Coordinates of C-alpha atoms and ligand atoms in Angstrom, one line a residue:
M27 CA 193.8 2.7 -106.5
D28 CA 195.8 -0.3 -105.5
L29 CA 193.9 -3.4 -104.8
H30 CA 194.7 -4.0 -101.1
S31 CA 192.1 -5.6 -98.9
T32 CA 191.6 -3.5 -95.9
P33 CA 192.1 -4.5 -92.2
K34 CA 189.2 -5.8 -90.2
T35 CA 187.4 -2.6 -89.1
T36 CA 184.3 -1.1 -87.6
I37 CA 183.2 2.1 -89.1
V38 CA 181.1 4.2 -86.7
I39 CA 179.0 6.9 -88.5
F40 CA 177.7 9.7 -86.4
G41 CA 174.7 11.1 -88.3
A42 CA 173.7 7.9 -90.0
T43 CA 170.2 9.1 -90.8
G44 CA 171.5 12.2 -92.6
D45 CA 171.8 13.2 -96.3
L46 CA 175.6 12.6 -96.6
A47 CA 175.4 9.1 -95.2
K48 CA 172.6 8.0 -97.6
R49 CA 173.9 9.7 -100.7
K50 CA 177.6 9.2 -100.4
L51 CA 178.8 7.0 -97.5
F52 CA 176.6 3.9 -97.8
P53 CA 177.0 3.6 -101.6
S54 CA 180.8 4.2 -101.3
I55 CA 181.2 1.5 -98.7
F56 CA 179.2 -0.9 -100.8
N57 CA 181.3 -0.2 -103.9
L58 CA 184.4 -1.1 -101.9
Y59 CA 182.8 -4.3 -100.8
Q60 CA 181.6 -5.2 -104.3
A61 CA 185.1 -4.5 -105.6
G62 CA 186.6 -6.9 -103.0
K63 CA 188.5 -4.1 -101.4
L64 CA 186.8 -4.4 -98.0
S65 CA 187.6 -7.2 -95.7
E66 CA 184.7 -9.6 -95.2
E67 CA 185.1 -8.9 -91.5
F68 CA 183.8 -5.4 -91.2
A69 CA 180.9 -3.7 -89.4
V70 CA 179.2 -0.4 -89.8
V71 CA 177.6 1.1 -86.7
G72 CA 175.1 3.9 -87.5
L73 CA 174.2 6.5 -84.9
A74 CA 171.6 9.2 -84.9
R75 CA 168.8 10.6 -82.8
R76 CA 166.0 8.7 -84.5
E77 CA 164.6 5.6 -82.9
W78 CA 165.5 3.3 -85.8
S79 CA 166.4 -0.4 -85.5
N80 CA 169.1 -2.4 -87.3
F81 CA 166.3 -3.4 -89.7
T82 CA 165.4 0.3 -90.6
L83 CA 169.0 1.2 -91.2
R84 CA 169.5 -1.9 -93.4
E85 CA 166.5 -0.9 -95.4
V86 CA 167.8 2.6 -95.9
V87 CA 171.2 1.3 -96.9
N88 CA 169.6 -1.1 -99.3
E89 CA 167.7 1.8 -101.0
S90 CA 170.8 3.9 -101.3
I91 CA 172.6 1.3 -103.4
S92 CA 172.2 0.9 -107.1
S93 CA 173.3 -2.6 -108.0
A94 CA 171.6 -5.5 -109.7
N95 CA 173.2 -8.0 -107.4
D96 CA 170.5 -8.5 -104.7
D97 CA 172.2 -11.3 -102.9
L98 CA 175.3 -9.2 -102.5
I99 CA 173.3 -6.3 -101.2
E100 CA 171.6 -8.4 -98.7
K101 CA 174.9 -9.9 -97.5
F102 CA 176.3 -6.4 -97.3
C103 CA 173.4 -4.9 -95.3
K104 CA 173.8 -7.5 -92.6
H105 CA 177.0 -5.8 -91.6
F106 CA 175.1 -2.7 -90.5
Y107 CA 174.0 -2.0 -86.9
Y108 CA 172.0 0.9 -85.6
L109 CA 172.0 2.6 -82.2
P110 CA 169.7 5.6 -81.3
F111 CA 172.2 8.1 -80.0
D112 CA 172.4 11.6 -78.6
V113 CA 175.9 13.0 -78.8
T114 CA 175.4 15.0 -75.6
R115 CA 174.3 12.1 -73.4
N116 CA 176.6 9.8 -71.4
D117 CA 174.4 6.7 -71.6
S118 CA 174.7 6.9 -75.5
Y119 CA 178.5 6.4 -75.2
I120 CA 178.1 3.6 -72.7
N121 CA 175.7 1.8 -75.1
L122 CA 178.0 2.4 -78.0
D123 CA 180.9 0.9 -76.0
K124 CA 178.8 -2.2 -75.4
L125 CA 177.7 -2.5 -79.0
L126 CA 181.2 -2.0 -80.4
K127 CA 182.5 -4.8 -78.3
E128 CA 179.7 -7.1 -79.4
V129 CA 180.2 -6.5 -83.1
E130 CA 184.0 -6.8 -82.7
D131 CA 183.4 -10.2 -81.2
V132 CA 181.0 -11.3 -84.0
Y133 CA 183.6 -10.4 -86.8
G134 CA 186.8 -10.9 -84.9
I135 CA 187.7 -7.3 -85.4
P136 CA 190.8 -6.4 -83.3
G137 CA 189.6 -3.0 -82.1
N138 CA 190.2 -1.1 -85.4
R139 CA 187.7 1.7 -85.4
I140 CA 187.0 4.6 -87.7
F141 CA 184.8 7.3 -86.2
Y142 CA 183.1 9.2 -89.0
M143 CA 181.7 12.6 -88.0
S144 CA 178.8 13.2 -90.4
T145 CA 176.8 15.3 -88.2
S146 CA 176.4 19.0 -87.6
P147 CA 179.9 20.6 -87.0
E148 CA 178.8 22.1 -83.7
F149 CA 178.9 18.5 -82.3
F150 CA 182.4 17.5 -83.5
G151 CA 184.2 18.7 -80.3
T152 CA 181.5 17.2 -78.0
I153 CA 181.8 13.8 -79.7
A154 CA 185.6 13.8 -79.5
S155 CA 185.7 14.6 -75.9
N156 CA 183.1 12.0 -75.0
L157 CA 184.9 9.3 -77.0
K158 CA 187.9 10.1 -75.0
A159 CA 186.1 10.2 -71.6
H160 CA 184.4 6.9 -72.3
Q161 CA 187.6 5.3 -73.5
L162 CA 186.2 4.4 -76.8
T163 CA 189.5 5.3 -78.5
E164 CA 191.5 3.0 -76.3
T165 CA 191.5 -0.3 -78.1
K166 CA 194.0 -3.0 -79.0
G167 CA 193.8 -1.9 -82.6
W168 CA 194.0 1.5 -84.2
T169 CA 191.5 4.3 -84.1
R170 CA 191.0 7.0 -86.7
L171 CA 188.7 10.0 -87.0
I172 CA 187.2 11.2 -90.3
I173 CA 185.8 14.7 -90.1
E174 CA 183.6 16.5 -92.6
K175 CA 183.7 20.1 -93.6
P176 CA 183.2 22.8 -92.6
F177 CA 186.3 22.7 -90.4
G178 CA 185.6 25.9 -88.4
R179 CA 184.3 29.2 -89.9
D180 CA 187.5 31.2 -89.4
A181 CA 191.1 30.6 -88.1
A182 CA 190.1 31.0 -84.4
S183 CA 187.2 28.5 -84.5
A184 CA 189.3 26.0 -86.6
E185 CA 192.0 26.2 -84.0
Q186 CA 189.5 25.6 -81.2
L187 CA 188.0 22.6 -83.0
N188 CA 191.5 21.3 -83.5
N189 CA 192.3 21.6 -79.8
E190 CA 189.0 19.8 -79.0
I191 CA 189.5 16.8 -81.4
S192 CA 193.2 16.5 -80.6
Q193 CA 192.3 15.6 -77.0
A194 CA 191.1 12.3 -78.3
F195 CA 193.1 11.8 -81.6
S196 CA 196.6 12.6 -82.6
E197 CA 197.2 14.5 -85.9
D198 CA 198.1 11.3 -87.7
E199 CA 194.8 9.8 -86.7
I200 CA 192.7 12.7 -88.0
Y201 CA 191.5 12.5 -91.6
R202 CA 189.9 15.9 -92.6
I203 CA 187.8 15.3 -95.7
D204 CA 188.1 17.6 -98.7
H205 CA 186.3 15.5 -101.2
Y206 CA 188.0 17.3 -104.1
L207 CA 191.2 15.5 -103.0
G208 CA 189.5 12.2 -103.7
K209 CA 188.8 13.1 -107.3
D210 CA 190.8 11.2 -109.8
M211 CA 191.9 14.1 -111.9
V212 CA 192.9 16.1 -108.8
Q213 CA 195.2 13.3 -107.8
N214 CA 196.3 13.2 -111.4
I215 CA 197.7 16.8 -111.1
E216 CA 200.7 15.5 -109.3
V217 CA 201.3 12.7 -111.8
I218 CA 201.0 15.0 -114.8
R219 CA 203.4 17.5 -113.2
F220 CA 206.0 15.1 -111.7
A221 CA 206.0 12.2 -114.1
N222 CA 206.4 14.2 -117.3
S223 CA 209.7 15.8 -118.0
I224 CA 208.1 18.1 -120.6
F225 CA 206.0 20.0 -118.0
E226 CA 208.2 20.5 -115.0
P227 CA 210.9 22.6 -116.6
L228 CA 208.2 25.0 -117.8
W229 CA 206.2 25.1 -114.5
N230 CA 207.4 28.5 -113.2
N231 CA 207.3 32.2 -113.8
H232 CA 209.7 32.0 -116.7
Y233 CA 207.2 30.3 -118.9
I234 CA 203.8 30.5 -117.3
S235 CA 201.8 33.8 -117.7
N236 CA 198.9 33.0 -115.3
V237 CA 196.9 30.1 -113.9
Q238 CA 193.1 30.1 -113.9
I239 CA 191.0 27.9 -111.7
T240 CA 187.2 27.6 -112.2
L241 CA 184.8 25.6 -109.9
S242 CA 181.4 26.5 -111.3
E243 CA 178.0 25.1 -110.4
T244 CA 174.7 25.5 -112.2
L245 CA 172.6 24.7 -109.1
G246 CA 171.5 27.4 -106.7
V247 CA 171.4 26.7 -102.9
E248 CA 168.5 24.2 -103.3
D249 CA 167.3 23.2 -99.8
R250 CA 170.5 24.3 -98.1
G251 CA 169.7 28.0 -98.0
G252 CA 169.7 28.2 -94.2
Y253 CA 173.2 26.7 -94.0
Y254 CA 174.6 28.5 -97.0
D255 CA 173.4 31.9 -95.9
T256 CA 175.7 31.7 -92.9
S257 CA 178.6 30.3 -95.0
G258 CA 178.9 31.7 -98.5
A259 CA 181.2 30.7 -101.4
M260 CA 184.4 31.8 -99.7
R261 CA 183.9 29.5 -96.7
D262 CA 182.2 26.7 -98.7
M263 CA 184.6 26.5 -101.6
V264 CA 187.6 28.8 -101.5
Q265 CA 189.0 28.2 -98.1
N266 CA 189.1 24.4 -98.7
H267 CA 188.8 23.1 -102.3
V268 CA 190.2 26.1 -104.2
L269 CA 193.2 26.5 -101.9
Q270 CA 193.9 22.8 -102.0
L271 CA 194.0 23.0 -105.8
V272 CA 196.3 26.0 -105.7
S273 CA 198.7 24.2 -103.4
L274 CA 198.7 21.0 -105.6
L275 CA 199.4 23.1 -108.7
A276 CA 202.0 25.3 -107.2
M277 CA 203.9 22.9 -104.9
D278 CA 207.5 21.8 -105.4
P279 CA 208.1 18.1 -106.2
P280 CA 208.1 16.2 -102.9
I281 CA 211.1 14.0 -102.3
R282 CA 208.9 11.0 -101.6
L283 CA 205.2 10.3 -102.0
T284 CA 204.5 10.0 -98.3
P285 CA 201.7 12.0 -96.6
E286 CA 204.3 13.9 -94.7
E287 CA 206.4 14.9 -97.7
V288 CA 203.4 15.9 -99.9
R289 CA 201.8 17.9 -97.1
H290 CA 205.1 19.6 -96.3
E291 CA 205.3 20.9 -99.9
K292 CA 201.7 22.0 -100.0
I293 CA 202.0 23.8 -96.7
K294 CA 205.0 25.7 -98.1
V295 CA 202.8 27.1 -100.9
L296 CA 200.1 28.2 -98.4
R297 CA 202.8 29.9 -96.4
A298 CA 204.0 31.7 -99.5
L299 CA 200.6 33.2 -100.3
K300 CA 200.8 37.0 -100.2
P301 CA 198.3 38.1 -97.6
V302 CA 195.5 40.3 -98.7
A303 CA 194.8 43.1 -96.2
T304 CA 191.2 43.8 -95.2
D305 CA 191.6 47.4 -96.4
N306 CA 192.4 46.5 -100.0
A307 CA 190.5 43.2 -100.3
S308 CA 188.5 44.8 -103.2
E309 CA 191.7 45.1 -105.3
Y310 CA 192.2 41.3 -105.3
F311 CA 188.8 39.8 -104.6
V312 CA 185.3 40.2 -106.0
R313 CA 182.2 38.9 -104.4
G314 CA 178.9 38.4 -106.3
Q315 CA 175.4 37.2 -105.7
Y316 CA 173.0 35.7 -108.3
I317 CA 169.8 37.4 -109.4
P318 CA 167.0 35.8 -111.4
G319 CA 167.8 34.5 -114.9
I320 CA 166.9 31.9 -117.5
M321 CA 168.6 28.5 -117.3
N322 CA 167.5 25.6 -119.5
D323 CA 164.6 27.7 -120.7
Q324 CA 163.3 28.1 -117.2
E325 CA 163.2 31.2 -115.1
V326 CA 165.1 30.7 -111.8
P327 CA 164.9 32.9 -108.7
G328 CA 167.5 35.2 -107.4
Y329 CA 169.5 34.2 -104.3
R330 CA 167.6 36.6 -102.0
S331 CA 164.3 34.9 -102.9
E332 CA 165.6 31.4 -102.1
E333 CA 164.0 29.4 -99.2
S334 CA 165.6 30.2 -95.8
V335 CA 167.7 33.0 -97.2
S336 CA 167.4 36.5 -95.8
P337 CA 165.9 38.9 -98.4
K338 CA 168.6 41.4 -97.4
S339 CA 171.4 38.8 -97.4
I340 CA 174.9 40.0 -98.3
T341 CA 176.2 36.4 -98.5
E342 CA 178.3 35.8 -101.6
T343 CA 177.4 33.1 -104.0
F344 CA 180.3 33.9 -106.2
V345 CA 184.0 34.7 -105.6
A346 CA 186.7 35.6 -108.0
G347 CA 190.2 36.4 -106.8
K348 CA 193.8 37.0 -107.7
L349 CA 196.3 35.1 -105.6
Q350 CA 200.0 35.7 -105.5
I351 CA 202.5 33.2 -104.4
E352 CA 205.7 34.9 -103.3
N353 CA 208.5 32.4 -103.9
H354 CA 211.2 31.8 -106.5
R355 CA 209.0 29.7 -108.7
W356 CA 205.8 31.9 -108.8
T357 CA 206.5 35.5 -108.1
G358 CA 204.8 37.5 -110.9
V359 CA 202.4 34.8 -111.9
P360 CA 198.8 35.5 -110.9
F361 CA 196.6 32.6 -109.9
Y362 CA 193.1 33.6 -110.7
I363 CA 190.3 31.7 -109.1
R364 CA 186.5 31.8 -109.4
T365 CA 183.7 29.7 -108.0
G366 CA 180.0 30.2 -107.8
K367 CA 176.5 29.0 -107.9
R368 CA 173.9 29.3 -110.7
L369 CA 176.7 29.8 -113.3
E370 CA 176.5 28.9 -117.0
S371 CA 178.0 25.4 -116.6
K372 CA 179.0 22.9 -114.1
T373 CA 182.7 22.7 -114.5
T374 CA 185.9 22.2 -112.6
K375 CA 188.9 23.1 -114.7
V376 CA 192.4 24.5 -114.4
I377 CA 193.9 26.4 -117.3
I378 CA 197.6 27.1 -117.4
E379 CA 198.3 29.9 -119.8
F380 CA 201.9 29.9 -121.1
K381 CA 203.8 33.1 -122.1
N382 CA 203.8 34.0 -125.7
M383 CA 206.8 33.6 -127.9
P384 CA 209.1 36.7 -127.7
L385 CA 208.8 37.2 -131.5
N386 CA 205.5 36.6 -133.1
L387 CA 206.2 35.4 -136.7
Y388 CA 202.9 33.8 -137.6
F389 CA 200.0 35.8 -136.2
N390 CA 198.9 39.2 -137.3
G391 CA 198.6 40.4 -133.7
E392 CA 194.9 40.2 -133.5
K393 CA 194.6 36.6 -132.5
D394 CA 195.5 34.9 -129.2
T395 CA 198.5 32.7 -129.7
S396 CA 198.9 31.4 -126.1
N397 CA 199.6 27.8 -125.5
L398 CA 197.1 26.6 -123.0
L399 CA 197.2 23.4 -120.8
S400 CA 193.7 22.6 -119.4
I401 CA 193.4 20.1 -116.6
N402 CA 189.8 19.0 -116.8
I403 CA 188.4 17.8 -113.5
Q404 CA 184.7 17.6 -114.2
P405 CA 182.4 16.8 -116.0
V406 CA 185.1 15.6 -118.5
E407 CA 188.3 14.2 -116.9
G408 CA 191.5 14.6 -118.7
I409 CA 193.9 17.1 -120.2
T410 CA 193.9 19.3 -123.3
L411 CA 196.8 21.1 -124.8
L412 CA 196.4 24.0 -127.2
L413 CA 199.3 24.4 -129.6
N414 CA 199.8 26.4 -132.8
G415 CA 200.2 24.7 -136.1
K416 CA 200.3 25.7 -139.7
K417 CA 197.0 26.3 -141.4
E418 CA 196.6 23.9 -144.2
G419 CA 197.0 25.4 -147.6
T420 CA 198.5 28.6 -146.5
S421 CA 202.1 29.7 -146.9
G422 CA 202.7 30.5 -143.2
E423 CA 199.6 31.2 -141.3
A424 CA 199.3 29.6 -137.9
V425 CA 196.2 28.2 -136.2
P426 CA 195.5 26.8 -132.8
V427 CA 195.3 23.0 -132.7
Q428 CA 194.1 21.0 -129.8
L429 CA 195.5 17.8 -128.4
D430 CA 193.1 15.9 -126.1
Y431 CA 193.5 13.1 -123.7
N432 CA 190.1 12.9 -122.0
N433 CA 188.5 9.9 -120.4
K434 CA 185.4 8.6 -122.2
N435 CA 182.2 8.5 -120.3
D436 CA 182.4 4.7 -119.7
D437 CA 185.8 5.1 -118.2
I438 CA 184.6 7.7 -115.8
S439 CA 181.7 5.6 -114.6
S440 CA 184.1 2.9 -113.5
T441 CA 186.5 5.2 -111.7
P442 CA 185.8 5.2 -108.0
E443 CA 183.9 8.1 -106.6
A444 CA 185.8 10.5 -104.4
Y445 CA 184.3 9.3 -101.1
E446 CA 185.0 5.7 -102.0
R447 CA 188.6 6.5 -102.6
L448 CA 188.9 8.5 -99.4
I449 CA 187.3 5.9 -97.2
Y450 CA 189.5 3.3 -98.7
N451 CA 192.6 5.5 -98.1
C452 CA 191.6 5.9 -94.4
L453 CA 191.0 2.2 -94.0
L454 CA 194.6 1.7 -95.2
G455 CA 195.9 4.5 -93.1
D456 CA 197.0 6.7 -96.0
A457 CA 196.4 10.3 -95.1
T458 CA 197.9 11.9 -98.2
N459 CA 194.6 13.1 -99.7
F460 CA 193.3 14.6 -96.5
A461 CA 193.9 18.1 -95.1
H462 CA 196.5 18.6 -92.4
S463 CA 195.7 21.0 -89.5
D464 CA 198.4 23.4 -90.7
E465 CA 196.8 23.5 -94.2
V466 CA 193.4 24.2 -92.7
L467 CA 194.7 27.0 -90.4
L468 CA 196.9 28.6 -93.1
S469 CA 193.9 28.6 -95.5
W470 CA 191.7 30.3 -92.9
K471 CA 194.4 32.9 -92.1
Y472 CA 194.5 33.7 -95.8
V473 CA 190.7 34.2 -96.3
D474 CA 189.9 35.7 -92.9
P475 CA 190.9 39.3 -93.7
I476 CA 188.8 39.2 -96.9
L477 CA 185.8 37.8 -95.1
K478 CA 186.3 40.6 -92.6
A479 CA 186.1 43.2 -95.4
W480 CA 182.8 41.5 -96.5
Q481 CA 181.1 41.6 -93.1
S482 CA 179.5 44.9 -93.9
D483 CA 177.7 46.0 -97.1
K484 CA 180.3 48.7 -97.6
V485 CA 182.2 46.5 -100.0
E486 CA 180.2 46.1 -103.2
I487 CA 178.4 42.8 -103.8
A488 CA 178.2 42.5 -107.5
E489 CA 175.0 41.1 -108.9
Y490 CA 175.1 38.5 -111.7
E491 CA 172.4 37.1 -113.7
S492 CA 171.8 33.4 -113.2
G493 CA 173.1 31.4 -116.1
T494 CA 176.1 33.7 -116.8
M495 CA 179.8 33.2 -115.7
G496 CA 179.5 35.7 -112.8
P497 CA 179.6 39.5 -112.5
K498 CA 181.5 41.9 -114.9
A499 CA 183.8 42.8 -111.9
S500 CA 185.2 39.3 -112.3
D501 CA 186.3 40.0 -115.9
D502 CA 187.6 43.4 -114.8
L503 CA 189.8 41.8 -112.2
L504 CA 191.8 40.0 -115.0
A505 CA 191.5 42.9 -117.5
K506 CA 193.5 45.1 -115.1
D507 CA 196.4 42.8 -115.7
G508 CA 195.8 42.6 -119.4
N509 CA 194.4 39.1 -119.1
H510 CA 191.0 37.5 -119.6
W511 CA 189.2 34.3 -118.5
W512 CA 189.6 31.5 -121.0
P513 CA 186.3 29.8 -121.9
V514 CA 185.8 26.7 -119.8
N515 CA 183.1 24.9 -121.8
Ligands
LIG611 P1 172.0 16.1 -92.1 O1 171.4 17.3 -91.4 O2 171.2 15.5 -93.2 O3 172.2 15.0 -91.0 C1 172.7 15.2 -89.7 C2 172.7 13.9 -88.9 O4 173.2 14.2 -87.6 C3 171.4 13.2 -88.8 O5 171.6 11.8 -88.9 C4 170.9 13.6 -87.4 O6 170.1 12.7 -86.8 C5 172.2 13.6 -86.6 N1 172.2 14.4 -85.4 C6 171.8 15.7 -85.2 N2 171.8 16.0 -83.9 C7 172.2 14.9 -83.2 C8 172.4 14.7 -81.9 N3 172.3 15.6 -80.9 N4 172.9 13.4 -81.6 C9 173.1 12.5 -82.5 N5 172.9 12.7 -83.8 C10 172.5 13.9 -84.2 O7 173.4 16.6 -92.5 P2 174.3 16.0 -93.7 O8 174.0 16.8 -94.9 O9 174.3 14.5 -93.7 O10 175.8 16.5 -93.3 C11 176.6 15.9 -92.3 C12 177.9 16.6 -92.2 O11 178.6 16.5 -93.5 C13 177.8 18.1 -91.9 O12 179.0 18.4 -91.2 C14 177.9 18.7 -93.3 O13 178.5 20.0 -93.3 C15 178.9 17.8 -94.0 N6 178.8 17.7 -95.4 C16 177.6 17.3 -96.0 C17 177.6 17.2 -97.4 C18 176.3 16.8 -98.1 O14 176.4 16.6 -99.4 N7 175.2 16.5 -97.4 C19 178.7 17.6 -98.2 C20 179.8 18.0 -97.5 C21 179.9 18.0 -96.2

C-alpha cells in the first residue's frame, strides 16, 4: 500500500454497535491512524439504535484495539462521536445532519463523507433514500458509500438494491465490499500474472489442464445459524468471493491499472461463463451439508442441530462446482471450485495444474507428473511451484521438487488486514478492489439457475462428515473428467 495521507474525512458508520464494527472497522481505522495514513483531521460518527453516548462508543472502540500505546489510543478515540439513530425515522437524519456539520467545523473537514453501511441489508435502500432526501450527500466535498455483503439474494433483488442506492450515489461513489479483494495475496494474483513473463505465455488452454480454487473453513455456523440458514454457501461465498477469484485468475491483462480497465477485464470473464441450466445443475454443481464428526479430538454437531437452524434444513454448507469460461483463452479448461464449513482445514488456495509433457520419458506412468502452481492466500501467503527434477543417485528417475516463496508469519502480521486496506482505498477514492454493479449482477445471473434447482429437496444434498474435505460427490465431479482435487494442506 502506498503511503499517502488521506483527505480530511468523516466516516459515518451505520450499525456502530454491531459485530463487524467492533471486530473489523474500529481496529482497521486505528491501524491506519497508527501507521500515519489517516489525516489527523478525521472524525468517525457511529450510529445505531442503542442509547449510547460518545463516552460509551469511545470505550468500546478502546476495547476493540490491541496496542500498547495508550496515549495514542486515547487521542484516537476522541475522534469518535455517537448518535442514537433509527434508520427509518426522519428526526434521526435531521440530528445526523446537525452533528456532521458540527464535527466538520471542529476538524475543518470540507464535507468529505464516507457512509459505511454496516447494518442489516434490509435497511440499505432506506438509508440511501433518506440520505438523499435529507441532503446529507450534498456537500462541498465528496461523498462515498461503502456497502457490506450480502448485496441482494438473487439478480432481481440485487438490481432493486442497486436502483435504490443509485438514487443517492453514482456508481463511481459506491464501494461494494468483498473483503477477499482486500487480501494481499488476492491482489498479488494480478502482479504474479502480469509482471512475470514466464507465466503469461502459459496462462491459457494450450498449457493449463485445470484450475482448482478452494475456500475451506473449519468453523461451523457458530452463532450465525439464523442468518446462514437463509443464505447458504452459494450466496455467502460463491456468488461473491469465489467468482471474484475466478475473474482475477482468468482475466486478460488490463491496458492500465485503473479501476475502469481492471473491472472491464473482470466483467468480460463473467460474461464468458457458460451458463448452467436449472435442469442440469447437478451435472456441474454439488451441494453438501455437514453431519457430526470429530475435529481436534472433539465431537462437533451436524448442521441441522446447530442453534437457529431448522432440523429439516436443506441449506448447503458446501458447494463444489465446475465452471467453464467460453473464450479463446479458456475454452476446454475446467475451473473447479469448492467451499464449505466444518472442513478439514482453514485454507484459501488456488492450484493451477499444467498439462503433462506430450512424451513422458522419466516416469513409469503410475506417478503424477503435473507441474502445479499454488497461489496460497491463507493461512500461508505466497506461491509454490511444483517441478520435476532428477532423483539423486538414480540414472534417470524424476521426482517432484517444490519451490516456495511464502511469507513468514512475522511478515504476515505486519501486512495490513483486508478491511484496513479497503477503507484506505476508499478514502483515497480508489475503487479497483471493490465490486462493480455489473460484476455483482453477472455473478447473480450465473448462480441463480443453480439456486433455483436447489430450492426443493429433489436435488440431492450430499452429507459429509465434519472434519473431511466435503462429500464424495465433490471428488466424483472431477473424476468424471479424469481429474482429482490436489491436497491443499
Ligand atoms: P450486527 O447485527 O452485529 O449489527 C447490526 C447493527 O445495525 C447494530 O449496530 C444495530 O444496532 C444496527 N441496527 C439494527 N437496526 C437498526 C435500525 N433500525 N436503525 C439503526 N441501526 C440499526 O451485524 P454485523 O455482524 O455487524 O453485520 C453488519 C453488516 O455487515 C451486515 O450487512 C452483515 O451481513 C455484514 N457483514 C458482517 C460480517 C461480520 O463478520 N460480522 C462479515 C461480512 C459482512
